[in-house]
XYZ file of C-alpha atoms in Angstrom:
340
model
C 54.893 27.125 -10.782
C 56.888 25.949 -7.561
C 56.886 27.682 -4.242
C 59.101 30.299 -2.669
C 61.375 27.668 -0.674
C 62.231 25.905 -3.472
C 63.269 29.319 -5.087
C 65.450 30.841 -2.254
C 67.348 27.480 -2.753
C 68.064 27.370 -5.794
C 71.718 27.774 -5.557
C 72.163 24.635 -3.184
C 71.682 22.536 -5.799
C 73.477 23.736 -8.708
C 77.031 21.644 -9.404
C 74.590 18.271 -9.420
C 73.092 18.931 -5.912
C 69.927 18.775 -7.997
C 69.087 17.102 -10.973
C 66.060 16.440 -13.008
C 64.569 15.054 -16.464
C 61.320 15.240 -18.127
C 58.559 12.139 -17.257
C 57.210 11.535 -20.979
C 53.983 10.007 -18.986
C 53.261 12.963 -17.035
C 55.422 15.601 -18.346
C 56.606 17.214 -14.655
C 60.166 17.450 -13.915
C 61.310 14.455 -12.466
C 64.929 12.668 -11.331
C 64.685 10.182 -13.469
C 65.700 7.990 -17.148
C 64.015 6.336 -19.874
C 63.651 2.154 -18.912
C 62.892 -0.579 -21.312
C 59.188 -1.746 -20.304
C 58.423 -5.030 -18.163
C 56.913 -7.998 -19.816
C 53.309 -8.000 -18.457
C 53.008 -12.041 -19.495
C 50.996 -13.474 -15.889
C 52.507 -16.420 -14.502
C 50.891 -19.784 -13.711
C 49.942 -20.414 -9.775
C 53.385 -22.416 -9.658
C 55.393 -19.792 -10.398
C 53.752 -17.480 -8.084
C 54.373 -19.528 -5.467
C 58.024 -20.209 -6.607
C 58.707 -16.217 -6.535
C 56.898 -15.470 -3.571
C 58.183 -18.181 -1.349
C 55.708 -20.665 0.755
C 58.542 -20.812 3.428
C 57.810 -20.066 7.382
C 60.174 -18.034 8.875
C 59.966 -19.856 11.791
C 58.863 -23.711 13.187
C 58.028 -21.516 16.372
C 53.732 -21.389 15.612
C 53.883 -18.496 17.471
C 56.439 -16.624 14.985
C 54.833 -17.736 11.846
C 53.410 -15.846 9.529
C 49.258 -15.570 9.076
C 47.657 -14.221 5.922
C 45.293 -11.992 6.509
C 44.010 -10.940 3.387
C 45.345 -11.379 -0.280
C 44.427 -9.623 -2.982
C 45.119 -9.685 -7.159
C 46.280 -6.290 -8.010
C 48.101 -5.292 -11.530
C 48.373 -9.111 -11.892
C 50.429 -9.478 -8.918
C 49.099 -10.215 -5.293
C 48.536 -7.227 -2.512
C 48.731 -9.687 0.965
C 48.627 -8.278 4.794
C 50.826 -10.544 7.226
C 50.049 -11.057 10.744
C 53.333 -12.416 12.876
C 54.018 -11.998 16.542
C 57.637 -9.643 16.806
C 60.366 -11.094 18.963
C 61.647 -7.224 19.001
C 58.611 -5.396 19.466
C 56.896 -7.846 22.102
C 53.983 -7.792 20.302
C 51.641 -9.298 17.203
C 52.599 -6.745 14.113
C 50.643 -6.530 10.732
C 52.966 -6.042 7.276
C 51.754 -5.710 3.668
C 53.886 -6.882 0.810
C 52.745 -6.807 -2.580
C 54.524 -9.082 -5.488
C 54.533 -8.717 -9.261
C 53.244 -11.259 -11.251
C 55.862 -10.717 -13.709
C 59.373 -12.112 -11.809
C 61.539 -14.147 -12.947
C 64.173 -13.882 -10.736
C 64.844 -12.827 -7.238
C 63.399 -9.176 -7.112
C 64.676 -5.904 -5.484
C 62.569 -4.287 -2.788
C 61.329 -1.103 -1.849
C 60.516 -0.773 2.004
C 58.054 2.369 2.822
C 57.480 3.651 6.401
C 53.577 5.047 6.917
C 53.530 8.310 8.693
C 51.396 9.156 12.271
C 47.777 8.061 12.027
C 48.576 5.651 9.190
C 48.516 1.562 9.006
C 49.764 -1.041 6.425
C 46.580 -0.030 4.995
C 46.540 2.861 3.975
C 49.255 3.097 2.379
C 48.413 0.025 -0.165
C 44.735 1.160 0.031
C 45.281 4.738 -1.010
C 48.788 5.548 -2.966
C 48.155 3.696 -6.269
C 51.844 2.104 -5.888
C 50.707 -1.327 -7.542
C 51.120 -0.381 -10.619
C 54.464 1.018 -10.414
C 55.247 -1.637 -8.287
C 54.929 -4.103 -10.907
C 55.745 -2.000 -14.191
C 59.076 -2.175 -12.977
C 59.057 -6.113 -11.137
C 59.483 -4.370 -7.105
C 58.488 -5.891 -4.685
C 57.170 -3.926 -1.940
C 56.334 -4.293 1.776
C 54.847 -1.950 4.005
C 54.679 -2.293 7.766
C 52.389 -1.036 10.554
C 53.480 2.352 12.142
C 53.830 0.840 15.372
C 52.429 -2.245 17.585
C 48.908 -1.951 18.704
C 49.879 -2.090 22.155
C 47.991 -0.635 25.438
C 50.069 0.738 27.720
C 47.389 3.015 29.937
C 49.900 5.991 29.616
C 46.830 8.607 31.028
C 46.374 11.530 28.388
C 48.998 10.097 25.985
C 48.349 10.526 22.213
C 51.046 8.164 20.867
C 49.039 4.811 21.135
C 46.247 6.256 19.721
C 48.095 8.520 16.787
C 50.778 5.815 16.200
C 53.728 8.195 16.734
C 56.608 5.483 16.514
C 59.062 8.014 14.519
C 60.567 4.814 13.495
C 63.257 5.187 16.797
C 64.323 2.385 19.278
C 63.048 3.960 22.936
C 64.570 3.665 25.786
C 62.506 5.317 28.484
C 59.799 2.904 30.539
C 57.200 2.055 29.741
C 57.862 2.742 25.939
C 61.022 0.700 25.711
C 59.396 -2.775 26.120
C 57.677 -2.458 22.795
C 58.458 0.358 20.736
C 61.645 -0.597 18.825
C 60.388 0.199 15.873
C 63.849 1.403 14.169
C 65.120 -2.016 14.825
C 61.788 -3.699 13.376
C 61.983 -1.766 10.077
C 65.473 -2.055 9.822
C 66.481 -5.689 11.370
C 63.849 -8.212 11.964
C 60.923 -7.164 9.391
C 64.172 -7.469 6.320
C 65.017 -10.971 7.788
C 61.496 -12.062 7.267
C 61.376 -10.759 3.995
C 64.222 -12.397 3.011
C 63.556 -16.000 4.351
C 60.089 -15.891 3.444
C 60.035 -14.053 -0.230
C 62.221 -14.483 -3.366
C 64.257 -11.028 -2.779
C 67.222 -9.914 -4.199
C 69.093 -8.189 -0.576
C 71.266 -6.447 -2.690
C 68.946 -4.724 -4.268
C 67.392 -3.095 -1.333
C 65.906 0.726 -1.231
C 63.434 2.691 1.348
C 61.014 5.222 1.254
C 58.283 7.120 3.430
C 55.742 9.872 4.208
C 55.912 12.392 6.792
C 57.041 10.378 10.134
C 57.461 7.243 8.103
C 59.479 9.576 5.615
C 61.862 10.875 9.014
C 62.077 7.033 9.048
C 63.521 6.342 5.903
C 66.113 9.314 6.253
C 66.665 8.010 9.475
C 67.434 4.566 8.196
C 69.482 5.246 5.285
C 71.775 7.770 7.478
C 72.407 5.091 9.503
C 73.121 2.342 7.549
C 75.394 3.848 5.026
C 75.863 1.791 2.062
C 72.683 -0.759 2.692
C 70.241 1.487 0.298
C 70.444 2.336 -2.677
C 67.891 4.753 -3.059
C 66.068 7.015 -0.524
C 63.112 8.633 -1.104
C 60.702 10.790 1.320
C 57.676 12.318 1.171
C 56.218 15.431 3.028
C 59.517 14.090 5.768
C 59.816 14.805 9.069
C 63.002 16.539 9.042
C 64.474 17.341 12.341
C 62.175 16.469 14.806
C 64.357 18.115 17.739
C 64.310 20.922 16.978
C 60.501 20.476 16.164
C 58.716 21.694 19.375
C 55.568 19.281 19.357
C 57.377 16.200 18.207
C 60.685 17.062 20.545
C 57.719 16.408 22.928
C 57.182 12.851 21.476
C 60.786 12.291 21.578
C 61.263 13.158 25.261
C 58.593 10.425 26.078
C 60.880 8.062 24.031
C 64.142 9.511 25.774
C 63.802 12.016 28.767
C 65.534 15.159 28.566
C 68.347 13.981 26.856
C 69.229 16.086 23.931
C 72.403 13.891 22.437
C 70.453 11.577 22.227
C 67.270 12.552 20.247
C 69.869 14.083 17.861
C 70.857 10.354 17.383
C 67.335 9.887 15.616
C 67.386 13.308 13.975
C 68.228 13.437 9.886
C 69.468 17.617 9.775
C 71.826 15.948 12.674
C 72.638 12.972 11.237
C 73.502 14.256 7.456
C 76.149 16.523 9.108
C 78.295 13.591 10.166
C 77.129 10.853 7.027
C 80.352 9.786 5.589
C 78.864 6.982 3.810
C 78.239 6.573 -0.193
C 76.109 8.525 -2.503
C 72.106 8.546 -0.710
C 70.215 8.707 -4.125
C 67.892 11.159 -2.379
C 64.393 12.557 -3.383
C 61.825 14.585 -1.367
C 59.064 16.544 -2.574
C 56.533 18.539 0.072
C 53.592 20.248 -0.796
C 53.843 24.459 -0.491
C 50.182 23.995 1.005
C 51.018 21.546 3.733
C 49.278 22.537 7.536
C 52.320 21.013 9.055
C 55.264 22.513 7.412
C 56.334 23.775 10.566
C 57.554 20.897 11.898
C 58.966 19.227 9.014
C 61.706 21.379 8.929
C 62.864 20.440 5.447
C 64.753 23.785 5.100
C 66.755 22.678 8.142
C 67.979 19.811 6.175
C 68.539 21.467 2.766
C 71.512 23.378 4.543
C 72.329 20.654 6.527
C 73.486 18.801 3.205
C 74.451 21.286 0.945
C 77.098 22.105 3.990
C 77.770 18.460 3.959
C 77.756 18.117 0.219
C 75.091 15.491 -0.254
C 73.089 15.420 -2.804
C 69.826 15.418 -2.761
C 66.123 16.293 -5.750
C 64.256 18.248 -3.245
C 60.975 19.974 -4.507
C 58.124 21.925 -3.201
C 55.339 21.355 -5.058
C 52.498 24.760 -5.320
C 48.859 23.633 -4.171
C 49.891 20.389 -2.243
C 49.176 19.723 1.206
C 50.245 16.420 3.494
C 47.460 14.131 2.556
C 47.424 11.192 0.374
C 45.695 13.285 -2.679
C 49.346 14.795 -2.747
C 51.093 11.430 -2.166
C 49.444 9.652 -5.448
C 50.651 12.274 -7.657
C 53.997 11.937 -6.816
C 54.380 8.154 -6.113
C 54.937 7.886 -10.095
C 58.026 10.096 -9.970
C 59.536 8.160 -6.410
C 59.159 5.214 -8.186
C 60.883 5.817 -11.176
C 63.334 7.281 -9.175
C 64.030 3.957 -6.853
C 63.675 2.038 -9.734
C 66.649 3.760 -11.190
C 68.647 2.496 -9.086
C 67.038 -0.853 -8.557
C 66.476 -2.259 -12.094
C 68.632 -3.998 -14.306
C 66.830 -2.263 -17.576
């Protein structure tokens, strides 16, 4: 059973605004099509090295990639790397899952994590690797913020990782908190240099704060991503009192600047190609008042932007919710990233 928000706004999804089908493996309604099953043959180590890439991103030893962990998973490799970020002025970690059945440059999906998370929480708790392996998608997930200690008294940004994937302009945050540029410029450059990816086939997704990052990344870069999805995304942070206080740390009292980093505000002026949006939110999400999904729905309708938005009865904000619906998100992205 769907929640009231979905029922009250069903008129918004007519005329192509909401597309749905039935996922054969779960019986749930899902924005998807049928796909041909990929081969699952394991390649030899030398083939994996060819596909994964063994080059170093830079001759500067400070900027080279350091392998932190490397684990076999669903026939592929789940790795975590550390490097020095010139954009963030700090050392960062990011995770990369490389399926083992790749035969050519692979599509890439970026996942942005939420507050109180890291690259570890997503790769260990979501179960995404099963579907990344099935569709042959390389998945990249950076840490949510630089783990720098700026010594700001009684400030929770550092402790919680509340970067919101924006570029801060106010000191002391401006030196290190440039997560939008990191996620959209520096990190993709590193991935394209070191891994055998198809740079013309990339999509983005995220959870909560990371859902906000995924939405603004797609809205601020028309045509860059073939699809975008979000699980319980923060949709209208400039109008959410709690999140507004965080944005003030980065932008001061400049409301106009805040709105340039707000998905609901950006939707109103979006002029690019179709975004191919999928969103899930739990009806029992304790944070739904801060997420402001209804404001985003209204803004999409006014702008004529299509989306598939689902309110799921009985689900909250956590990783049980994510792991339940992660399959549908990979079906969604595969439709735009994969050839078959």
